[in-house]
Short mmCIF file of C-alpha atoms in Angstrom, two decimals:
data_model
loop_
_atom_site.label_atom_id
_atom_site.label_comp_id
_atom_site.label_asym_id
_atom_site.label_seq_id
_atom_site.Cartn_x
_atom_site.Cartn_y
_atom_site.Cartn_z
CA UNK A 1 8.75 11.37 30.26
CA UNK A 2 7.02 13.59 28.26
CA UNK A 3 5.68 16.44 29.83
CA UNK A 4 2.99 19.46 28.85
CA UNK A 5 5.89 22.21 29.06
CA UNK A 6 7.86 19.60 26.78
CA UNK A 7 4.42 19.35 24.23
CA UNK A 8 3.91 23.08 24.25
CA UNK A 9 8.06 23.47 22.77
CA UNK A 10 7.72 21.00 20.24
CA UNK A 11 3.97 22.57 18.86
CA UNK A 12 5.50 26.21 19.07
CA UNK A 13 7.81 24.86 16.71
CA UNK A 14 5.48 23.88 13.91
CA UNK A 15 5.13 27.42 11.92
CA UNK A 16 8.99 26.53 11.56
CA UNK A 17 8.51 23.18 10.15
CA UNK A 18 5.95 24.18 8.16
CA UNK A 19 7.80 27.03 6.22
CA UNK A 20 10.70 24.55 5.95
CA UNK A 21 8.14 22.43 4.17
CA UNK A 22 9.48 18.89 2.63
CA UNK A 23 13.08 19.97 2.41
CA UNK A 24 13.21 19.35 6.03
CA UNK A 25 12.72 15.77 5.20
CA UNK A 26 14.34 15.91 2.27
CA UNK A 27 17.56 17.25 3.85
CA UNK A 28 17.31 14.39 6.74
CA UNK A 29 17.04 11.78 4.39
CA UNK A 30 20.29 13.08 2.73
CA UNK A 31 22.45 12.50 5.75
CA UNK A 32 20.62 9.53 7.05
CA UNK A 33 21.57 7.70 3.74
CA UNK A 34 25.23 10.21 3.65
CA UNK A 35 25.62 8.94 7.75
CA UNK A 36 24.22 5.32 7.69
CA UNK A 37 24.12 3.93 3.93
CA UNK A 38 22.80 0.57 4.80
CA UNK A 39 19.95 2.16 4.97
CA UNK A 40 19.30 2.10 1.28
CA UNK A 41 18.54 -1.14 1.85
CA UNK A 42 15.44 -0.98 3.70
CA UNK A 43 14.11 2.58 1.77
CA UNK A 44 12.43 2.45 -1.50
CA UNK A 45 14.85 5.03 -3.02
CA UNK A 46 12.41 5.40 -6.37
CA UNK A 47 9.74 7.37 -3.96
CA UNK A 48 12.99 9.17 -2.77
CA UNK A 49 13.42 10.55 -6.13
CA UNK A 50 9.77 11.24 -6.83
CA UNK A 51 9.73 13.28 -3.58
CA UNK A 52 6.23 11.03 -2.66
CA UNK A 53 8.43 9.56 0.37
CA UNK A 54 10.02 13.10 1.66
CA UNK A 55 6.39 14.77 1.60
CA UNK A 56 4.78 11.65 3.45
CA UNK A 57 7.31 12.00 6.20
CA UNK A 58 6.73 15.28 6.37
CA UNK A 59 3.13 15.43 6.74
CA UNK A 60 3.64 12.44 9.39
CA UNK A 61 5.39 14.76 11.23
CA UNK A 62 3.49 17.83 11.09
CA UNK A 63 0.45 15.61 12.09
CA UNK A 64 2.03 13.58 14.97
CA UNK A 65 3.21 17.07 17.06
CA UNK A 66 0.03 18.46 16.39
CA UNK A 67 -1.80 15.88 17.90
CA UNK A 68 0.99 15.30 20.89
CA UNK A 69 -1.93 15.67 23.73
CA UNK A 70 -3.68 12.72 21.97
CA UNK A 71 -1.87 10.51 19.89
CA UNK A 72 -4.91 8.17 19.67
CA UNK A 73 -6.35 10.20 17.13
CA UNK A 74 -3.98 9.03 14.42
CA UNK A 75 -4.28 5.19 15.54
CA UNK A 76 -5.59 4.40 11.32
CA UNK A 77 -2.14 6.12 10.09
CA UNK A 78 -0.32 4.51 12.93
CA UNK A 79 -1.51 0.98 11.99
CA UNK A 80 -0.76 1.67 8.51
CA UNK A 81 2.63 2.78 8.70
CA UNK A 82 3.21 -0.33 11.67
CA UNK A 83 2.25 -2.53 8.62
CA UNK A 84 4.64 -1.10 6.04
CA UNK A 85 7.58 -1.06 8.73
CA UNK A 86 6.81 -4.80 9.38
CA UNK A 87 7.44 -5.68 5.17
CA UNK A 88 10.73 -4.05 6.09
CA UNK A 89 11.80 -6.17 8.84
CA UNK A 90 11.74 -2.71 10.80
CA UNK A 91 14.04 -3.19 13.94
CA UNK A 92 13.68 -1.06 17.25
CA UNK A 93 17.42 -0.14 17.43
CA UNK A 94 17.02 1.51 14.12
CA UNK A 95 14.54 3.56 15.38
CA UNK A 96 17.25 6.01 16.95
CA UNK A 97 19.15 6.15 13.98
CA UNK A 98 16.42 8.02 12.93
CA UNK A 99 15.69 9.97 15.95
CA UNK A 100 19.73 11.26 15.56
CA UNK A 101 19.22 11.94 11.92
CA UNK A 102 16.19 13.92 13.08
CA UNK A 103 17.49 16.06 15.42
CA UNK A 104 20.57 16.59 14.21
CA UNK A 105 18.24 18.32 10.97
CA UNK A 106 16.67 20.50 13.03
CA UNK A 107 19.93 21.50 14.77
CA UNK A 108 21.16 22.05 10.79
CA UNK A 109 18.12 24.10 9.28
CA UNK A 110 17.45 25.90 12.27
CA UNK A 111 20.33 26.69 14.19
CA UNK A 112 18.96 29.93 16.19
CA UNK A 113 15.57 27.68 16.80
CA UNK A 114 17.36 24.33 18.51
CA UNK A 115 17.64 25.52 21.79
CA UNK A 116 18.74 22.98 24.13
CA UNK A 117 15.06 22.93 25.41
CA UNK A 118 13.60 22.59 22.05
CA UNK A 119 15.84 19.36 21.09
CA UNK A 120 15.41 18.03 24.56
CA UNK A 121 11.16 18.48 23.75
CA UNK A 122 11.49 16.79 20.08
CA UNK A 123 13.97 13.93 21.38
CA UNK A 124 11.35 12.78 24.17
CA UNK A 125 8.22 13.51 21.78
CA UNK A 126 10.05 11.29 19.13
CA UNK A 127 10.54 8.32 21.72
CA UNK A 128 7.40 8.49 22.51
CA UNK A 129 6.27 7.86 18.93
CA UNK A 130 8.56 5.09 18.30
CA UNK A 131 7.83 3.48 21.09
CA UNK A 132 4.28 3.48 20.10
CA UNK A 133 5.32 1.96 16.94
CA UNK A 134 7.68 -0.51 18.22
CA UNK A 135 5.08 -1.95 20.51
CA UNK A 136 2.43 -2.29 17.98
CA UNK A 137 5.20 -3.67 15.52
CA UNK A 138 5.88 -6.58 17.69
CA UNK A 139 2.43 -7.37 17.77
CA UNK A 140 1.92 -8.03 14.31
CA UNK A 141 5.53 -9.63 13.95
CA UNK A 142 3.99 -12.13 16.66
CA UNK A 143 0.62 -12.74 14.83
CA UNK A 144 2.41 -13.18 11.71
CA UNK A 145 4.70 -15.84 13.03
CA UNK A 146 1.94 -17.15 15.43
CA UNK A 147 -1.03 -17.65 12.93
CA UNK A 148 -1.68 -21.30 11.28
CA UNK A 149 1.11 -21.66 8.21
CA UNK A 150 2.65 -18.16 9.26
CA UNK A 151 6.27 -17.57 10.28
CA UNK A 152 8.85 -14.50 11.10
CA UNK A 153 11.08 -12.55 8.69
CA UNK A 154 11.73 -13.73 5.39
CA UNK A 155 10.57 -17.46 4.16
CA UNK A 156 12.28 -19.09 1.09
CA UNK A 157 9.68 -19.60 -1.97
CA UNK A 158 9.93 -21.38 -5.39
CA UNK A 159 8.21 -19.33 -8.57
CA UNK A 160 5.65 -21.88 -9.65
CA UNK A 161 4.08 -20.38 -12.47
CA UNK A 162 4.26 -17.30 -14.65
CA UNK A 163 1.28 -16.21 -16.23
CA UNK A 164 1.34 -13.05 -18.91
CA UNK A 165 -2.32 -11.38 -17.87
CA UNK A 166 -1.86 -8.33 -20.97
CA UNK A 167 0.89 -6.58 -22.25
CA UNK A 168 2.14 -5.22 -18.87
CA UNK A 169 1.12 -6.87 -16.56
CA UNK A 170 2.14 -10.56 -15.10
CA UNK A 171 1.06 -12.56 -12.52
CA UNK A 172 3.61 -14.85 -10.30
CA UNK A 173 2.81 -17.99 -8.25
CA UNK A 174 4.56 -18.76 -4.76
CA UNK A 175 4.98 -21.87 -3.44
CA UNK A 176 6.98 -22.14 -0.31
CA UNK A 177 9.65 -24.90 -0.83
CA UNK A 178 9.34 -26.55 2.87
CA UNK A 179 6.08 -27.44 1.35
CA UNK A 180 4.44 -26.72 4.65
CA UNK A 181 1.06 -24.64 4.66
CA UNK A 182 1.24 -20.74 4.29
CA UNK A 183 -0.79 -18.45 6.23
CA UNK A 184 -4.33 -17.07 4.89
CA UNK A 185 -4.50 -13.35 4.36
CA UNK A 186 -7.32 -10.65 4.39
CA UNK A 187 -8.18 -9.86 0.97
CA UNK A 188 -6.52 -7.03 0.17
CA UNK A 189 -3.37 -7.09 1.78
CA UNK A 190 -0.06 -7.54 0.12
CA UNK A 191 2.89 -9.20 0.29
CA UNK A 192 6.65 -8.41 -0.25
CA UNK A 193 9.31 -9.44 -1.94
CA UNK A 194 13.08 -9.57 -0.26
CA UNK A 195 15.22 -9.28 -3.39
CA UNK A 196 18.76 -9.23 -4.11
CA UNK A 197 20.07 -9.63 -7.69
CA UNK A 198 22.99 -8.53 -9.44
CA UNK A 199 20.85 -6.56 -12.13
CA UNK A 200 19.93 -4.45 -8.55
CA UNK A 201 21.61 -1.66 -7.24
CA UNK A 202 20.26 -2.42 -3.84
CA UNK A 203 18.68 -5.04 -1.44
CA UNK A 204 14.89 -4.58 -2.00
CA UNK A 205 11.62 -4.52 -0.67
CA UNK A 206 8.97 -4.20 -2.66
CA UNK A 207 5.03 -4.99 -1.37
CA UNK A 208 2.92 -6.38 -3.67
CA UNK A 209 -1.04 -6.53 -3.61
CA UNK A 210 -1.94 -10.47 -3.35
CA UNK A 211 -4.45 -10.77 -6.53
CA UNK A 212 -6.34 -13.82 -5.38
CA UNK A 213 -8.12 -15.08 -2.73
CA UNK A 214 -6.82 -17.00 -0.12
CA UNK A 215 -5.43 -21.06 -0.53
CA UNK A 216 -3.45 -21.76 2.57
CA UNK A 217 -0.93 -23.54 -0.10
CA UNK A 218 0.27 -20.38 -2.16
CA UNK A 219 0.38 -16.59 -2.90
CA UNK A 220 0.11 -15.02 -6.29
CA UNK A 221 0.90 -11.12 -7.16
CA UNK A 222 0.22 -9.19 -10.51
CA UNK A 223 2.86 -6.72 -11.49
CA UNK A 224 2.68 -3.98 -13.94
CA UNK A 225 6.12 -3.30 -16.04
CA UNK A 226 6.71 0.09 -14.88
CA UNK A 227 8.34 2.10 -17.67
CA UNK A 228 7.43 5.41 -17.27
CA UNK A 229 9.18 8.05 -15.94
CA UNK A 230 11.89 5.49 -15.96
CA UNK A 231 11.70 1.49 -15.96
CA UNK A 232 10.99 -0.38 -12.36
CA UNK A 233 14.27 -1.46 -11.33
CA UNK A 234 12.26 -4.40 -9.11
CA UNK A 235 9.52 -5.16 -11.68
CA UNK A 236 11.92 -5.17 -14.52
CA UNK A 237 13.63 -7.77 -12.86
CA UNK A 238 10.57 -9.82 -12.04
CA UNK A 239 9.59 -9.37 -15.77
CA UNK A 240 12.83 -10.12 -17.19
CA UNK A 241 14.78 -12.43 -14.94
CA UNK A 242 12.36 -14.28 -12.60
CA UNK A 243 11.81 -17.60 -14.10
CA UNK A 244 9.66 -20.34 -13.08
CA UNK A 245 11.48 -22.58 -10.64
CA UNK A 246 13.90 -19.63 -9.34
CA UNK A 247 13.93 -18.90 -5.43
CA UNK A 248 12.62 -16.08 -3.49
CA UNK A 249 12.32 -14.37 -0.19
CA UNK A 250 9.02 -13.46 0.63
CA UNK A 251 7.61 -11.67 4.49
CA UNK A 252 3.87 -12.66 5.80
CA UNK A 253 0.94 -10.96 4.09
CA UNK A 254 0.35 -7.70 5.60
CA UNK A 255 -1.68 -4.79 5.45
CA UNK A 256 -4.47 -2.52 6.89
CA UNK A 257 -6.60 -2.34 3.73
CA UNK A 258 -8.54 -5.10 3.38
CA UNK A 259 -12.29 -6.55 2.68
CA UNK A 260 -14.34 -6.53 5.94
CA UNK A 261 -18.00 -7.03 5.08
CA UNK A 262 -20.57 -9.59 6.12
CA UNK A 263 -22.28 -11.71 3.91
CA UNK A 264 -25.43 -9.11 3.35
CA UNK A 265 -23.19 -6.23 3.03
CA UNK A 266 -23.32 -4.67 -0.71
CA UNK A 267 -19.52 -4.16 -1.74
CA UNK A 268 -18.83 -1.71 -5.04
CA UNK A 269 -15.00 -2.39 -5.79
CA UNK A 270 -13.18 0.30 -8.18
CA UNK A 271 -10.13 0.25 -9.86
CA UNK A 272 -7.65 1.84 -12.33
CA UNK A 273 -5.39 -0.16 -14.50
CA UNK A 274 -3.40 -1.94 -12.48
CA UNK A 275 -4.87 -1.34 -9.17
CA UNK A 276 -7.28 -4.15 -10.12
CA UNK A 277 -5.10 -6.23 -7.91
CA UNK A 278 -6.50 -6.47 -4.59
CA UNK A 279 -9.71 -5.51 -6.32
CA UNK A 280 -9.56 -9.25 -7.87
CA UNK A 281 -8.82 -10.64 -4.38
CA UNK A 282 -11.90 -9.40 -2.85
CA UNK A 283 -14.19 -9.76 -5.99
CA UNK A 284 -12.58 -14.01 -6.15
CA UNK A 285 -12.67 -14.04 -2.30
CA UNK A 286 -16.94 -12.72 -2.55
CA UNK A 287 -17.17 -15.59 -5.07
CA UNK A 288 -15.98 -18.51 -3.31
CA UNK A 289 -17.83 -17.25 -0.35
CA UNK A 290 -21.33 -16.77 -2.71
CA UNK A 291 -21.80 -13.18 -1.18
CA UNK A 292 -25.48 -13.03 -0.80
CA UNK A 293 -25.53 -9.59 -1.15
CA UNK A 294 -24.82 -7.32 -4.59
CA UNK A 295 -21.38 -7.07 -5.79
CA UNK A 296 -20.46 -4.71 -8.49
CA UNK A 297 -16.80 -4.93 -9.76
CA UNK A 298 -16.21 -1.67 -11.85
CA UNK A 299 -12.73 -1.13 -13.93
CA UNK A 300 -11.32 1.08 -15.98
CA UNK A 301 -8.33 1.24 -18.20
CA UNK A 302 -6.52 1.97 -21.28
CA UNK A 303 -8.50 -0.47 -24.00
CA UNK A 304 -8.93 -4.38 -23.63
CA UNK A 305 -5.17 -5.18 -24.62
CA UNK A 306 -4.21 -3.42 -21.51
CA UNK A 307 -7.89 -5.13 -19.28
CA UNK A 308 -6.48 -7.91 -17.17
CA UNK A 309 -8.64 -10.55 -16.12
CA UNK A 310 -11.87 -9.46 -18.06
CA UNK A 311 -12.19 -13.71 -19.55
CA UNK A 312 -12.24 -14.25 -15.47
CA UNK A 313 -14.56 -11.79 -13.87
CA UNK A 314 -17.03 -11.92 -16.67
CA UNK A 315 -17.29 -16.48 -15.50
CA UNK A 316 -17.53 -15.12 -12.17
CA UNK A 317 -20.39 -13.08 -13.07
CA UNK A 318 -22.01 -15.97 -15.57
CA UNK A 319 -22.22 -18.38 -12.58
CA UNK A 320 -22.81 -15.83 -9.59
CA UNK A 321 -26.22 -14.25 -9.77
CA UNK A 322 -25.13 -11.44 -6.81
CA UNK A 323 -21.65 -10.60 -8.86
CA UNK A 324 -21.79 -8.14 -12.05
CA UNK A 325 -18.77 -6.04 -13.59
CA UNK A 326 -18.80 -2.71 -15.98
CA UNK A 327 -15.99 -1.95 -17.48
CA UNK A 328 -14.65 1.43 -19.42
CA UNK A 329 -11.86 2.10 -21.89
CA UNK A 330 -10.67 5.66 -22.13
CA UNK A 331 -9.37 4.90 -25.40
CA UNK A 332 -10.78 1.83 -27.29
CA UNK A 333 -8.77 -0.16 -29.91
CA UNK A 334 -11.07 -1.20 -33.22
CA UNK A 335 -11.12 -4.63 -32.52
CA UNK A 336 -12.62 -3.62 -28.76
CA UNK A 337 -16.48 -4.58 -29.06
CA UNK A 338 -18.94 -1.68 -27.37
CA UNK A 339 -21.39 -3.47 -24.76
CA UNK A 340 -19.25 -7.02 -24.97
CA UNK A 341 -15.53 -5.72 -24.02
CA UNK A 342 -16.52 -2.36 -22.22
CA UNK A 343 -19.60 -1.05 -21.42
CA UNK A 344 -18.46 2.85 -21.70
CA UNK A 345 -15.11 4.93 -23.04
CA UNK A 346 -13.88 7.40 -21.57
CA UNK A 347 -13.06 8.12 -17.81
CA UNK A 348 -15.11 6.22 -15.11
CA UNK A 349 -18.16 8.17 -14.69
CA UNK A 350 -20.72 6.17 -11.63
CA UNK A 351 -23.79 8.56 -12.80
CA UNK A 352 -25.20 6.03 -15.08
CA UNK A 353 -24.57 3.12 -12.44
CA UNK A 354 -25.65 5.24 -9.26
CA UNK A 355 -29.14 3.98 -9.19
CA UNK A 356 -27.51 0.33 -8.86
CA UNK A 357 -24.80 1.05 -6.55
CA UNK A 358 -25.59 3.81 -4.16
CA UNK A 359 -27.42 1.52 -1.27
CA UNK A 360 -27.24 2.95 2.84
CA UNK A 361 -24.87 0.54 3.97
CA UNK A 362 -22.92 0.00 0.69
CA UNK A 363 -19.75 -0.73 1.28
CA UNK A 364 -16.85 1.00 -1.21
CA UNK A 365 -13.57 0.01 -1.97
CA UNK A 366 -10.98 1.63 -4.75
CA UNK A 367 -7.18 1.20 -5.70
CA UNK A 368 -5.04 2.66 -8.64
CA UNK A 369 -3.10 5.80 -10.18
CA UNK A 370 -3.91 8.59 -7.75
CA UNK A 371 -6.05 11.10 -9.82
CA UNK A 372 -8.11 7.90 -10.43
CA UNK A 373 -8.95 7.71 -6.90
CA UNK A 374 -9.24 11.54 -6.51
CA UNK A 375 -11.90 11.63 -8.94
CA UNK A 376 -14.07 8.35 -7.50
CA UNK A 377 -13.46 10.07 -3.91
CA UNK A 378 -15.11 13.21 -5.19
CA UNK A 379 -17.72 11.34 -7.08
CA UNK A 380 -18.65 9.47 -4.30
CA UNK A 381 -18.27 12.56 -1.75
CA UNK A 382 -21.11 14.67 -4.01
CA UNK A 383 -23.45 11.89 -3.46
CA UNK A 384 -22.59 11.50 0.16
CA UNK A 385 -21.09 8.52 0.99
CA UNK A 386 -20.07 8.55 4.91
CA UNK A 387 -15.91 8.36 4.61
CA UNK A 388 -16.30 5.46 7.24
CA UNK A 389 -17.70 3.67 4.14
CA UNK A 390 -14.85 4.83 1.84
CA UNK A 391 -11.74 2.15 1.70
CA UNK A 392 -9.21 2.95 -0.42
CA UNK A 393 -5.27 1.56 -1.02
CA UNK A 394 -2.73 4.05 -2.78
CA UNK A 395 0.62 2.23 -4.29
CA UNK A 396 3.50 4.07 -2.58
CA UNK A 397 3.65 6.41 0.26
CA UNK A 398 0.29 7.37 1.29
CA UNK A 399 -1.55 10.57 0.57
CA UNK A 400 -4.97 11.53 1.86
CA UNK A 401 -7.66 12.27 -1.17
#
């Protein structure tokens, strides 16, 4: 049981961790994967290379023993990460595999520092966190399989169509091939892939945003062909290999970002290139639901050969008088027509548009590359926009704005 005396070692600690920095995590990582390789299977190793996954943990860390005395406080990042685990297939034994791997890098990096009483304070402080996120894991591993066309752990699906949206990105149709009903989703939430193919070094999960609204009979994602630093090993493959009538593993829809509005609730929904994905879900979701109240769907990308969608959200906006779009291009091709493809060039600026979109109860929500979202965050912030009101989803390991 954890213990005050036990809460007080592990937070006198924390100057320690924190001039370690991320190659505490880093370092832990190493022999986790060294120690237990079947591991790799279950870790994107692409944000292991970026260093995005290394410095999440680390922050995770740094936040959970600060907050030890009241662990309620970081429910919202609990819930998220209880969501990822879940599109792992997470189990609690493997839990203290990484407890070991944990201590055993403190005992490593700080050898004076892991006293017997300090490792005795992190191992109980560390059960009680996974505990916490066992519990809540087998909660939503329950809904999942409990809800109306849901079911547990992987489900086979059949590719039913393949649709080329612009140069880089593709959609891809599920159907499940029990031809039973799948389970509705909250727009916004994603779903992911099991994978294993011989052009992959690895097993591997990926999590997808779902790009439409719910059906009950299918689930499609939009991928981007990521090339740069260095080619997607996963969305190269769905690109290049995935076929129309080839099988699939797929996990329930999951997720903690998600549309959660009523129907006279304005909703402003911002994106960057392909973060337009679970933008699309909520925008076709407001649609079929004939959202009563004002719903501005604002993009911005490259120029139209790179604008997904744009033939599709402007008939959404022809035949719904509450939906409108505004679109910029940061650099515009010559055959891209001012005021018909894009309304502005140039980085998304919400000055012009503030007068149309800045309401009391407005309701934000905004997805793509990271200094994308930085800059709509601070946009947003200057006019002051309560952050209970801000919603946003970040590809990857998660990082606060």
């Amino acid at each position: 049981m954890l213990q005050p005396h036990h809460i007080a070692t592990v937070q006198a600690t924390l100057p320690l961790l924190e001039s370690a920095g991320p190659a505490l995590t880093e370092h832990f990582y190493a022999r986790m994967f060294r120690d237990n390789p079947e591991l790799k299977d279950v870790f994107n190793l692409a944000h292991q290379t970026s260093g995005a996954q290394p410095v999440a943990l680390f922050n995770a860390i740094l936040a959970y023993a600060r907050h030890l005395n009241n662990p309620a406080v970081l429910s919202q990042a609990v819930e998220r990460i209880a969501q990822k685990h879940t599109g792992f297939l997470i189990r609690p034994e493997q839990y203290s595999i990484v407890g070991h791997h944990l201590l055993e890098t403190i005992r490593e990096l700080a050898p004076d520092a892991a006293t017997p009483e300090v490792l005795k304070a992190w191992e109980l402080a560390y059960g009680q966190l996974a505990q916490i996120f066992i519990g809540r894991e087998a909660e939503i591993y329950d809904q999942a399989a409990n809800a109306d066309g849901g079911w547990r752990g992987t489900r086979r699906f059949r590719l039913a169509s393949k649709t080329r949206e612009t140069d880089l990105i593709t959609s891809f149709e599920f159907e499940p091939l029990d031809g039973a009903p799948v389970s509705l989703f909250k727009p916004g939430q994603y779903l992911t892939l099991s994978i294993s193919h011989p052009s992959l070094a690895q097993h591997e999960y990926r999590q997808y945003s779902l790009s439409d609204a719910p059906n009950g009979c299918s689930y499609r994602i939009s991928v981007k062909r990521e090339a740069v630093p260095v080619p997607g090993e996963v969305s190269t493959y769905l690109h290049n290999e995935l076929q129309v009538g080839d099988e699939i593993d797929l996990l329930p829809p999951a997720g903690d970002f998600y549309l959660d509005v009523t129907r006279d609730t304005p909703v402003v929904l911002l994106s960057g290139g392909v973060g337009l994905t679970p933008m699309l879900s909520m925008f076709n979701s407001l649609a079929e639901a004939d959202h009563s109240a004002p719903v501005y769907y604002l993009h911005g990308c490259e120029n139209g050969r790179q604008h997904a969608f744009a033939e599709h959200v402007a008939a959404l906006c022809a035949s719904h008088e509450s939906l409108h779009s505004f679109s910029w291009y940061q650099a515009p091709l010559t055959s891209d027509i001012a005021d018909q493809d894009y309304q502005a060039s140039g980085l998304m600026d919400l000055a012009p548009l503030r007068a149309a979109i800045e309401r009391d109860n407005t309701e934000y929500y905004f997805c793509g590359p990271l200094p994308f979202m930085q800059a709509i965050h601070r946009q947003l912030k200057a006019w002051g926009v309560a952050d209970s009101r801000l919603h946003y989803e970040l590809f990857g390991p998660h990082q606060a704005l």
